[in-house]
Amino acid sequence: MADRCWGGIGNLAHTEQEHGTKNEDEDGIKTKRRPRGRPPGSKNKPKPPIVITKHTPNAFQTHVFEITTATDIAHSISTFAHRCHRGVSILSATGLVADVTLRQPPGVITLHERFEILSLSGAFLPTPSPHGATALTVYLAGGQGRVVGGLVAGPLIAAGPVIVVAASFTNAMTS
């Protein structure tokens, strides 16, 4: 036991005289033991993030619109879409509106009260798009817990500053 020495994790190295064996094969050539486990440096290394710095004209672009008081929200966004030749997808909006015309199942109604915007969503498609492909849906909160909503069928007039978050895109069709 005095000839034994520590040879690594869980291995005891013995002297050749103790066991009478040598690290040689039948031809007298010394064999080398293969190491166990993963080779050094082979573990999963963190990969750098992929960053695209090239601007492409067909990419989504985000926009935040501030619509001023007494301005038609739908007309303002529609004008932006036509002027920039891009489609606009409305994601959300906050603010107050008055004089709202909505299309609901019984018909078209016009409300002349002040309402807070709960949800505003819709899209203005780039030209050429089929007529009627553009739609705007709004849900509004009025006084005494009244909630109304539907498709915007006329002007949607801002009763104070209205913030609209939207994304714009170009026509997805290729030529």
XYZ file of N, CA and C in Angstrom:
525
model
N 0.804 -1.181 0.000
C 0.000 0.000 0.000
C 0.851 1.250 0.000
N 2.045 1.179 0.440
C 2.901 2.355 0.495
C 3.287 2.822 -0.901
N 3.200 1.896 -1.900
C 3.586 2.275 -3.254
C 2.438 2.918 -4.027
N 1.251 2.961 -3.480
C 0.112 3.550 -4.175
C 0.150 5.072 -4.049
N -0.254 5.732 -5.125
C -0.362 7.189 -5.066
C -1.673 7.601 -5.727
N -2.122 8.755 -5.393
C -3.396 9.245 -5.912
C -3.226 9.643 -7.364
N -4.063 9.113 -8.261
C -3.894 9.365 -9.684
C -5.052 10.098 -10.317
N -5.829 10.858 -9.590
C -6.944 11.605 -10.169
C -8.239 11.223 -9.490
N -9.334 11.623 -10.061
C -10.632 11.399 -9.445
C -10.988 9.922 -9.529
N -11.071 9.284 -8.399
C -11.492 7.897 -8.318
C -10.501 6.885 -8.855
N -9.313 7.268 -9.262
C -8.328 6.326 -9.791
C -7.143 6.239 -8.829
N -6.776 5.045 -8.551
C -5.545 4.849 -7.794
C -4.501 4.304 -8.756
N -3.393 4.976 -8.856
C -2.326 4.508 -9.739
C -1.458 3.543 -8.948
N -1.214 2.423 -9.515
C -0.380 1.407 -8.869
C 0.936 1.325 -9.627
N 1.922 0.953 -8.934
C 3.206 0.747 -9.606
C 3.143 -0.554 -10.382
N 3.944 -0.625 -11.425
C 3.934 -1.805 -12.273
C 4.433 -3.035 -11.527
N 5.308 -2.841 -10.557
C 5.844 -3.997 -9.836
C 4.790 -4.614 -8.934
N 3.862 -3.827 -8.417
C 2.882 -4.337 -7.484
C 1.965 -5.357 -8.134
N 1.528 -5.088 -9.377
C 0.612 -6.004 -10.037
C 1.289 -6.843 -11.101
N 2.478 -6.497 -11.454
C 3.202 -7.262 -12.445
C 2.673 -7.048 -13.852
N 1.912 -5.951 -14.136
C 1.404 -5.676 -15.478
C 2.096 -4.446 -16.005
N 2.150 -4.360 -17.317
C 2.748 -3.213 -17.972
C 1.739 -2.670 -18.963
N 1.870 -1.409 -19.312
C 0.993 -0.782 -20.290
C 1.502 -1.082 -21.692
N 1.650 -2.346 -22.008
C 2.121 -2.756 -23.327
C 1.207 -3.839 -23.851
N 1.047 -3.886 -25.188
C 0.262 -4.961 -25.771
C 1.188 -6.126 -26.089
N 0.700 -7.108 -26.821
C 1.475 -8.326 -27.083
C 2.742 -8.054 -27.878
N 2.746 -7.011 -28.713
C 3.908 -6.714 -29.536
C 4.930 -5.845 -28.815
N 4.646 -5.456 -27.588
C 5.573 -4.622 -26.841
C 5.386 -3.141 -27.086
N 4.261 -2.755 -27.741
C 4.000 -1.345 -27.998
C 3.172 -0.802 -26.840
N 3.610 0.346 -26.307
C 2.881 0.936 -25.184
C 1.547 1.491 -25.680
N 0.477 1.203 -24.970
C -0.843 1.709 -25.323
C -1.171 2.897 -24.433
N -1.910 3.807 -24.997
C -2.295 4.995 -24.242
C -3.782 4.889 -23.943
N -4.150 5.104 -22.706
C -5.550 5.054 -22.322
C -6.264 6.297 -22.828
N -7.480 6.095 -23.312
C -8.274 7.224 -23.773
C -8.912 7.896 -22.559
N -8.899 9.216 -22.522
C -9.521 9.891 -21.385
C -11.039 9.704 -21.417
N -11.629 9.728 -20.248
C -13.074 9.557 -20.126
C -13.761 10.913 -20.054
N -15.010 10.972 -20.509
C -15.799 12.195 -20.405
C -15.676 13.084 -21.628
N -16.183 14.294 -21.490
C -16.145 15.242 -22.599
C -14.748 15.816 -22.760
N -14.363 16.083 -23.988
C -13.070 16.738 -24.185
C -13.106 18.161 -23.647
N -11.959 18.677 -23.222
C -11.952 20.044 -22.687
C -12.396 21.049 -23.748
N -13.206 22.037 -23.324
C -13.662 23.086 -24.223
C -14.825 22.708 -25.108
N -15.444 21.547 -24.893
C -16.526 21.108 -25.773
C -17.910 21.443 -25.218
N -17.990 22.092 -24.078
C -19.295 22.411 -23.506
C -19.990 23.481 -24.327
N -21.295 23.586 -24.141
C -22.077 24.578 -24.884
C -21.633 25.979 -24.497
N -21.210 26.711 -25.483
C -20.764 28.077 -25.245
C -21.900 29.017 -25.621
N -22.044 30.151 -24.920
C -23.105 31.083 -25.299
C -22.851 31.665 -26.684
N -23.932 31.756 -27.461
C -23.817 32.280 -28.817
C -24.155 33.768 -28.800
N -23.472 34.553 -29.628
C -23.798 35.986 -29.656
C -25.169 36.200 -30.291
N -25.887 37.280 -29.873
C -27.213 37.525 -30.444
C -27.110 37.952 -31.905
N -28.169 37.640 -32.656
C -28.226 38.022 -34.065
C -28.868 39.406 -34.133
N -28.153 40.356 -34.688
C -28.650 41.718 -34.808
C -28.706 42.072 -36.289
N -29.886 42.471 -36.737
C -30.048 42.873 -38.129
C -30.050 44.398 -38.162
N -29.048 44.951 -38.779
C -28.934 46.403 -38.823
C -29.381 46.976 -40.158
N -29.638 46.134 -41.121
C -30.048 46.606 -42.441
C -31.536 46.949 -42.415
N -31.876 48.122 -42.897
C -33.270 48.543 -42.961
C -33.870 48.065 -44.279
N -34.952 47.343 -44.196
C -35.627 46.893 -45.401
C -36.945 47.643 -45.530
N -37.320 48.037 -46.722
C -38.549 48.813 -46.888
C -39.813 48.011 -46.593
N -39.750 46.686 -46.633
C -40.939 45.869 -46.387
C -41.124 45.518 -44.924
N -40.255 45.979 -44.052
C -40.332 45.623 -42.632
C -41.472 46.377 -41.946
N -41.946 45.789 -40.855
C -42.907 46.475 -39.994
C -42.231 47.689 -39.387
N -42.917 48.790 -39.329
C -42.420 49.980 -38.648
C -43.462 50.397 -37.619
N -43.011 50.709 -36.426
C -43.950 51.113 -35.381
C -44.130 52.628 -35.402
N -45.315 53.058 -35.020
C -45.653 54.478 -34.998
C -46.496 54.764 -33.765
N -46.302 55.938 -33.199
C -47.165 56.442 -32.133
C -47.707 57.778 -32.622
N -49.017 57.836 -32.827
C -49.674 59.044 -33.326
C -50.310 59.780 -32.156
N -50.166 61.095 -32.148
C -50.900 61.918 -31.197
C -51.910 62.719 -32.012
N -53.170 62.375 -31.822
C -54.264 63.025 -32.555
C -54.772 64.177 -31.687
N -54.839 65.358 -32.246
C -55.248 66.531 -31.475
C -56.762 66.589 -31.310
N -57.205 67.445 -30.406
C -58.624 67.620 -30.105
C -59.377 68.080 -31.362
N -60.595 67.613 -31.506
C -61.519 67.961 -32.596
C -61.041 67.467 -33.960
N -60.234 66.411 -33.989
C -59.747 65.824 -35.235
C -60.355 64.432 -35.397
N -60.690 64.071 -36.621
C -61.224 62.741 -36.915
C -60.061 61.742 -36.892
N -60.100 60.794 -35.977
C -59.011 59.823 -35.786
C -58.881 58.928 -37.013
N -59.975 58.389 -37.498
C -59.934 57.475 -38.644
C -59.410 58.183 -39.886
N -59.842 59.416 -40.119
C -59.386 60.159 -41.294
C -57.891 60.484 -41.192
N -57.417 60.813 -40.014
C -55.991 61.131 -39.816
C -55.106 59.932 -40.141
N -55.486 58.770 -39.674
C -54.672 57.570 -39.917
C -54.792 57.136 -41.377
N -55.972 57.257 -41.938
C -56.168 56.932 -43.356
C -55.325 57.846 -44.249
N -55.259 59.126 -43.920
C -54.437 60.071 -44.682
C -52.968 59.699 -44.607
N -52.503 59.316 -43.415
C -51.106 58.879 -43.254
C -50.825 57.654 -44.119
N -51.729 56.680 -44.106
C -51.529 55.446 -44.871
C -51.444 55.736 -46.373
N -52.312 56.587 -46.887
C -52.309 56.901 -48.323
C -51.106 57.750 -48.712
N -50.722 58.693 -47.849
C -49.587 59.567 -48.150
C -48.269 58.787 -48.174
N -48.115 57.801 -47.281
C -46.869 57.020 -47.201
C -46.915 55.758 -48.052
N -48.051 55.458 -48.683
C -48.215 54.232 -49.484
C -47.887 52.985 -48.664
N -48.378 52.967 -47.437
C -48.169 51.827 -46.547
C -49.496 51.444 -45.914
N -49.610 50.175 -45.528
C -50.758 49.742 -44.749
C -50.504 50.062 -43.292
N -51.557 50.306 -42.543
C -51.423 50.632 -41.129
C -52.323 49.695 -40.332
N -51.733 49.040 -39.340
C -52.481 48.183 -38.429
C -52.513 48.868 -37.066
N -53.700 49.183 -36.590
C -53.837 49.875 -35.307
C -53.839 48.836 -34.197
N -52.943 49.026 -33.249
C -52.785 48.068 -32.158
C -53.570 48.482 -30.915
N -53.507 49.766 -30.545
C -54.237 50.232 -29.373
C -54.349 51.747 -29.424
N -55.171 52.292 -28.525
C -55.333 53.737 -28.427
C -55.850 54.091 -27.043
N -55.536 55.309 -26.604
C -56.067 55.832 -25.349
C -56.492 57.268 -25.569
N -57.520 57.698 -24.835
C -57.977 59.072 -24.928
C -59.497 59.149 -24.923
N -59.999 60.367 -25.158
C -61.436 60.612 -25.157
C -61.927 60.936 -26.563
N -63.134 60.471 -26.866
C -63.765 60.770 -28.151
C -65.186 61.277 -27.908
N -65.707 61.979 -28.895
C -67.099 62.440 -28.871
C -67.638 62.335 -30.290
N -68.935 62.383 -30.412
C -69.595 62.314 -31.724
C -69.130 61.086 -32.510
N -69.537 59.919 -32.045
C -69.124 58.646 -32.625
C -70.279 58.061 -33.427
N -69.959 57.578 -34.631
C -70.952 56.878 -35.444
C -70.510 55.426 -35.569
N -71.351 54.508 -35.093
C -71.005 53.083 -35.050
C -72.018 52.264 -35.825
N -71.534 51.178 -36.425
C -72.395 50.204 -37.093
C -72.529 49.013 -36.144
N -73.754 48.768 -35.719
C -74.056 47.646 -34.839
C -75.117 46.792 -35.507
N -75.394 45.593 -34.987
C -76.368 44.710 -35.641
C -77.721 45.355 -35.965
N -78.327 46.187 -35.100
C -79.609 46.752 -35.533
C -79.465 47.814 -36.613
N -78.303 48.456 -36.737
C -78.135 49.504 -37.741
C -77.016 50.444 -37.342
N -77.059 51.656 -37.862
C -76.041 52.671 -37.584
C -76.571 53.607 -36.510
N -75.718 53.860 -35.483
C -76.110 54.786 -34.423
C -75.041 55.871 -34.298
N -75.480 57.079 -33.923
C -74.565 58.187 -33.685
C -74.724 58.616 -32.233
N -73.601 58.680 -31.537
C -73.605 59.056 -30.125
C -72.904 60.404 -29.982
N -73.550 61.341 -29.291
C -72.994 62.687 -29.146
C -72.485 62.932 -27.726
N -72.040 61.917 -27.054
C -71.494 62.046 -25.696
C -69.971 61.936 -25.763
N -69.348 62.138 -24.594
C -67.900 61.915 -24.461
C -67.689 60.485 -23.957
N -66.776 59.782 -24.602
C -66.466 58.400 -24.228
C -64.963 58.247 -24.095
N -64.565 57.324 -23.229
C -63.149 56.966 -23.118
C -62.909 55.728 -23.978
N -61.801 55.735 -24.720
C -61.485 54.590 -25.584
C -61.003 53.430 -24.724
N -61.686 52.304 -24.806
C -61.227 51.071 -24.161
C -60.335 50.279 -25.107
N -60.753 50.217 -26.371
C -60.010 49.462 -27.378
C -60.267 50.070 -28.745
N -59.194 50.192 -29.519
C -59.308 50.639 -30.907
C -58.403 49.741 -31.722
N -58.971 49.081 -32.711
C -58.169 48.193 -33.548
C -58.721 48.205 -34.958
N -57.858 47.830 -35.883
C -58.284 47.798 -37.269
C -57.096 47.943 -38.188
N -57.387 48.072 -39.471
C -56.321 48.173 -40.462
C -56.766 49.049 -41.619
N -55.806 49.784 -42.144
C -55.960 50.538 -43.388
C -54.973 49.919 -44.357
N -55.464 49.197 -45.346
C -54.590 48.463 -46.256
C -54.020 49.380 -47.328
N -52.806 49.048 -47.799
C -52.209 49.883 -48.848
C -52.933 49.675 -50.172
N -52.852 50.680 -51.017
C -53.471 50.554 -52.335
C -52.604 49.672 -53.210
N -53.068 48.913 -54.103
C -54.484 48.694 -54.403
C -55.050 47.613 -53.492
N -56.072 47.930 -52.779
C -56.737 46.930 -51.936
C -58.221 46.952 -52.280
N -58.906 45.855 -52.064
C -60.330 45.808 -52.392
C -61.117 46.799 -51.535
N -62.158 47.362 -52.116
C -63.005 48.293 -51.387
C -63.670 47.539 -50.232
N -63.683 48.136 -49.077
C -64.281 47.495 -47.907
C -63.298 46.650 -47.116
N -62.048 46.568 -47.548
C -61.064 45.769 -46.814
C -60.548 46.512 -45.586
N -60.780 47.808 -45.529
C -60.358 48.616 -44.395
C -61.485 48.684 -43.387
N -61.157 48.412 -42.121
C -62.176 48.458 -41.076
C -61.539 48.932 -39.776
N -62.339 49.577 -38.962
C -61.891 50.089 -37.676
C -62.951 49.727 -36.643
N -62.523 49.087 -35.562
C -63.444 48.680 -34.501
C -63.066 49.411 -33.223
N -64.073 49.898 -32.510
C -63.817 50.635 -31.280
C -64.766 50.156 -30.179
N -64.247 50.125 -28.959
C -65.054 49.874 -27.768
C -64.837 51.055 -26.843
N -65.950 51.610 -26.346
C -65.909 52.855 -25.591
C -66.607 52.693 -24.247
N -66.114 53.441 -23.246
C -66.744 53.465 -21.921
C -67.352 54.837 -21.710
N -68.645 54.855 -21.383
C -69.348 56.113 -21.149
C -69.639 56.286 -19.675
N -70.464 57.245 -19.395
C -70.845 57.499 -18.012
C -71.679 56.373 -17.441
N -71.656 56.221 -16.138
C -72.422 55.230 -15.388
C -72.144 53.799 -15.831
N -70.898 53.518 -16.269
C -70.500 52.159 -16.623
C -71.015 51.675 -17.955
N -71.501 52.559 -18.774
C -72.037 52.190 -20.087
C -70.881 51.853 -21.033
N -70.950 50.711 -21.700
C -69.937 50.284 -22.669
C -70.627 50.056 -24.003
N -70.089 50.704 -25.039
C -70.624 50.533 -26.390
C -69.464 50.225 -27.318
N -69.780 49.600 -28.432
C -68.731 49.287 -29.387
C -69.298 48.839 -30.701
N -68.427 48.792 -31.701
C -68.837 48.340 -33.018
C -67.874 48.848 -34.069
N -68.247 48.648 -35.316
C -67.443 49.145 -36.430
C -67.659 50.643 -36.575
N -66.579 51.368 -36.788
C -66.678 52.810 -36.982
C -67.286 53.043 -38.364
N -68.440 53.753 -38.400
C -69.165 53.954 -39.651
C -69.161 55.412 -40.076
N -68.461 56.247 -39.352
C -68.416 57.673 -39.681
C -67.247 58.295 -38.951
N -67.317 59.591 -38.726
C -66.202 60.239 -38.029
C -66.066 59.756 -36.585
N -64.833 59.685 -36.131
C -64.496 59.337 -34.745
C -63.688 60.526 -34.232
N -64.370 61.494 -33.621
C -63.789 62.785 -33.283
C -63.138 62.730 -31.901
N -61.879 63.157 -31.830
C -61.149 63.195 -30.565
C -61.677 64.341 -29.706
N -62.015 64.053 -28.443
C -62.497 65.065 -27.509
C -61.361 65.577 -26.629
N -60.181 65.114 -26.870
C -58.956 65.487 -26.160
C -57.822 64.821 -26.913
N -56.605 64.975 -26.422
C -55.509 64.294 -27.122
C -55.700 62.769 -27.084
N -55.557 62.131 -28.234
C -55.695 60.679 -28.346
C -54.357 60.125 -28.841
N -53.847 59.117 -28.150
C -52.596 58.466 -28.524
C -52.940 57.136 -29.179
N -52.445 56.939 -30.405
C -52.699 55.708 -31.156
C -51.370 55.020 -31.420
N -51.276 53.737 -31.081
C -50.089 52.925 -31.367
C -50.415 52.048 -32.553
N -49.552 52.116 -33.586
C -49.830 51.387 -34.824
C -48.537 50.856 -35.408
N -48.680 49.943 -36.342
C -47.553 49.415 -37.107
C -47.898 49.569 -38.585
N -46.905 49.963 -39.381
C -47.158 50.117 -40.806
C -46.367 49.087 -41.590
N -46.853 48.768 -42.782
C -46.247 47.736 -43.626
C -46.524 48.070 -45.072
N -45.742 47.482 -45.965
C -46.008 47.656 -47.389
C -46.784 46.463 -47.899
N -47.140 46.505 -49.144
C -47.899 45.418 -49.736
C -47.067 44.143 -49.700
N -47.626 43.071 -49.234
C -46.896 41.814 -49.092
C -46.778 41.047 -50.403
N -47.477 41.487 -51.436
C -47.423 40.770 -52.708
C -46.134 41.114 -53.427
N -45.521 40.116 -54.064
C -44.304 40.345 -54.831
C -44.639 40.394 -56.303
N -43.862 41.157 -57.047
C -44.143 41.264 -58.489
C -43.151 40.507 -59.299
